[in-house]
Coordinates of C-alpha atoms in Angstrom, one line a residue:
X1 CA 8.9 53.1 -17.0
X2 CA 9.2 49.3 -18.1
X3 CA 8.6 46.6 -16.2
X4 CA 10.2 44.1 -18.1
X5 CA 13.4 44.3 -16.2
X6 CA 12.3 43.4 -12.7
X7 CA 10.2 39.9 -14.5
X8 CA 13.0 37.8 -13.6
X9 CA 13.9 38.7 -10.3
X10 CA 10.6 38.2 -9.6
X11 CA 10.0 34.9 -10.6
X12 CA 13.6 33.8 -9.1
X13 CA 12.2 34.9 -5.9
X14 CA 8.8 33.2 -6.3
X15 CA 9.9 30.1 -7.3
X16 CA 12.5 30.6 -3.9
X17 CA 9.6 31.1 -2.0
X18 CA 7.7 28.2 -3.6
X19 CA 10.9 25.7 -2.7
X20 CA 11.2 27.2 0.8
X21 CA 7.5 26.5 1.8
X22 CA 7.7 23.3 0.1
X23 CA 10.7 22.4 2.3
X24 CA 9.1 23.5 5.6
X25 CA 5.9 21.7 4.5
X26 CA 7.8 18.2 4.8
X27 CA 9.4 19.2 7.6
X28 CA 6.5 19.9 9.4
X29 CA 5.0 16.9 8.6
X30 CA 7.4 14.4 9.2
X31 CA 7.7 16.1 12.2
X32 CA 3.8 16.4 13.6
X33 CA 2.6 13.1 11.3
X34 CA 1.0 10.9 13.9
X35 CA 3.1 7.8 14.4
X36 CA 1.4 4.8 14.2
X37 CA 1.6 2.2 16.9
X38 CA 2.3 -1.3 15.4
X39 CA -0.6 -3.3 16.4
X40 CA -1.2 -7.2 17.0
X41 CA -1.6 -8.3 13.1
X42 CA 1.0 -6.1 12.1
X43 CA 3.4 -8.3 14.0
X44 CA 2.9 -11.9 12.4
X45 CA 2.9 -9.9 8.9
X46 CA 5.9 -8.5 9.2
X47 CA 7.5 -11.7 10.4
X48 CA 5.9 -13.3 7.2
X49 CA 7.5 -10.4 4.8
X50 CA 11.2 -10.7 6.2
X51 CA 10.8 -14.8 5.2
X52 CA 9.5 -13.9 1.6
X53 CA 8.9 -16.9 -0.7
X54 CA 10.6 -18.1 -3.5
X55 CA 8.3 -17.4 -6.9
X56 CA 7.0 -20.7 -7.1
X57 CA 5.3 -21.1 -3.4
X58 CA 3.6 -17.9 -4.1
X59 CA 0.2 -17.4 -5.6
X60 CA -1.2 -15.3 -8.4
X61 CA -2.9 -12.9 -6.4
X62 CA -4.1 -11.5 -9.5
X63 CA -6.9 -14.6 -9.9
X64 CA -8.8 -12.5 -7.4
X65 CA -11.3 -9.7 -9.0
X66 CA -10.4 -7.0 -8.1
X67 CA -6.5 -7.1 -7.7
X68 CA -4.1 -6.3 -10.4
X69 CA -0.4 -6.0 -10.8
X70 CA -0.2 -2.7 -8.4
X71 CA -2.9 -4.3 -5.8
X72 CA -0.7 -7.6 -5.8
X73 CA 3.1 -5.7 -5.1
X74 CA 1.6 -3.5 -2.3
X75 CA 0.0 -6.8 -0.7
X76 CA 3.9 -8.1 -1.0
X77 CA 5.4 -5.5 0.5
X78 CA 3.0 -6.2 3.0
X79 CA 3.8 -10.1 3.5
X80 CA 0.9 -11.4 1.6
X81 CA 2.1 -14.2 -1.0
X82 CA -0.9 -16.7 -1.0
X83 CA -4.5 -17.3 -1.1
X84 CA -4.6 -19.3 2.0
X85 CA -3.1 -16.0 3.8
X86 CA -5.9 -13.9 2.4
X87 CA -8.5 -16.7 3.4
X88 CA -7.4 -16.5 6.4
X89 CA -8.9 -12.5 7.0
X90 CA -11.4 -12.1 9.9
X91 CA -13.1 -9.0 9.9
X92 CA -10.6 -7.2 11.9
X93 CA -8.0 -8.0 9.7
X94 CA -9.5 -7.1 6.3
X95 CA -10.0 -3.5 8.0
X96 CA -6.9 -3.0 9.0
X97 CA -5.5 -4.0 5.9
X98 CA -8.1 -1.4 4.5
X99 CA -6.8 1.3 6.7
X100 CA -2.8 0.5 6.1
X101 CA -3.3 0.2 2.3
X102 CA -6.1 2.6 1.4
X103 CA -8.1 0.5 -0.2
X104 CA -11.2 2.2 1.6
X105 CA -13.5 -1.1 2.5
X106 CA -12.4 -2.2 -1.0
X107 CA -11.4 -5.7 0.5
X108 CA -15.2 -7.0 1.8
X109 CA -16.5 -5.1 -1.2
X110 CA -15.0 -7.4 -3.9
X111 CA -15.2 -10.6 -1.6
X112 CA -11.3 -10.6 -1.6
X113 CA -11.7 -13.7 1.3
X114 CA -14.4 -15.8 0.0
X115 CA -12.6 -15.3 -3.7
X116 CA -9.4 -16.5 -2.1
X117 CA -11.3 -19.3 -0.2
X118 CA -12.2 -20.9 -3.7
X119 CA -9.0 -20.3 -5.1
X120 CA -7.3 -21.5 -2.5
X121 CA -8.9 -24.9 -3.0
X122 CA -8.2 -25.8 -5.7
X123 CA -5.5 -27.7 -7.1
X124 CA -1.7 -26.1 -7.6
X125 CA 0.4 -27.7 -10.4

């Protein structure tokens, strides 16, 4: 008896089974994924992100150590465009914005606020 016949059928059907689980796995999670309240801060950020700035009132969030070119576009998307924004942080902010961008406790670690404190002083061209 071969066995060589009966290879493909075989992996059609995995690789249908594969796709079919992966199909129920989104579904299942879009359907059970907690949904996330907005709370208080989110509010005033999202207000800030549907009035985004031109180029030149925005800083280069990339002067702070620590955030790079994908750090600086995810803090966009979130409404953050200048260093007197990110001065601005009290503690319950720079933990929430640790939670909704996965930074872990990233934000206090590298000094994100006092960074953008100095920066923030001094003088724009």
């Amino acid at each position: 008896m071969n066995a060589t016949p009966h290879i493909i059928p075989s992996a059609l059907l995995l690789l249908l089974a594969f796709l079919i689980g992966c199909v129920i796995g989104y579904l299942l999670r879009r359907l059970l994924a907690p949904h996330r309240p907005a709370s208080v801060t989110e509010a005033p950020m999202a207000a800030e992100q549907a009035a985004e700035p031109e180029e030149d009132v925005r800083d280069d969030l990339k002067k702070i150590k620590g955030i790079g070119p994908k750090m600086e576009a995810l803090l966009h998307e979130n409404g953050i465009y200048r260093f007197s924004q990110i001065a601005e942080w009290d503690a319950e902010t720079v933990a929430e914005m640790n939670d909704r961008l996965s930074f872990g406790n990233r934000i206090g670690r590298e000094e994100w606020v006092a960074q953008a404190e100095e920066l923030n002083k001094t003088p724009r061209p």
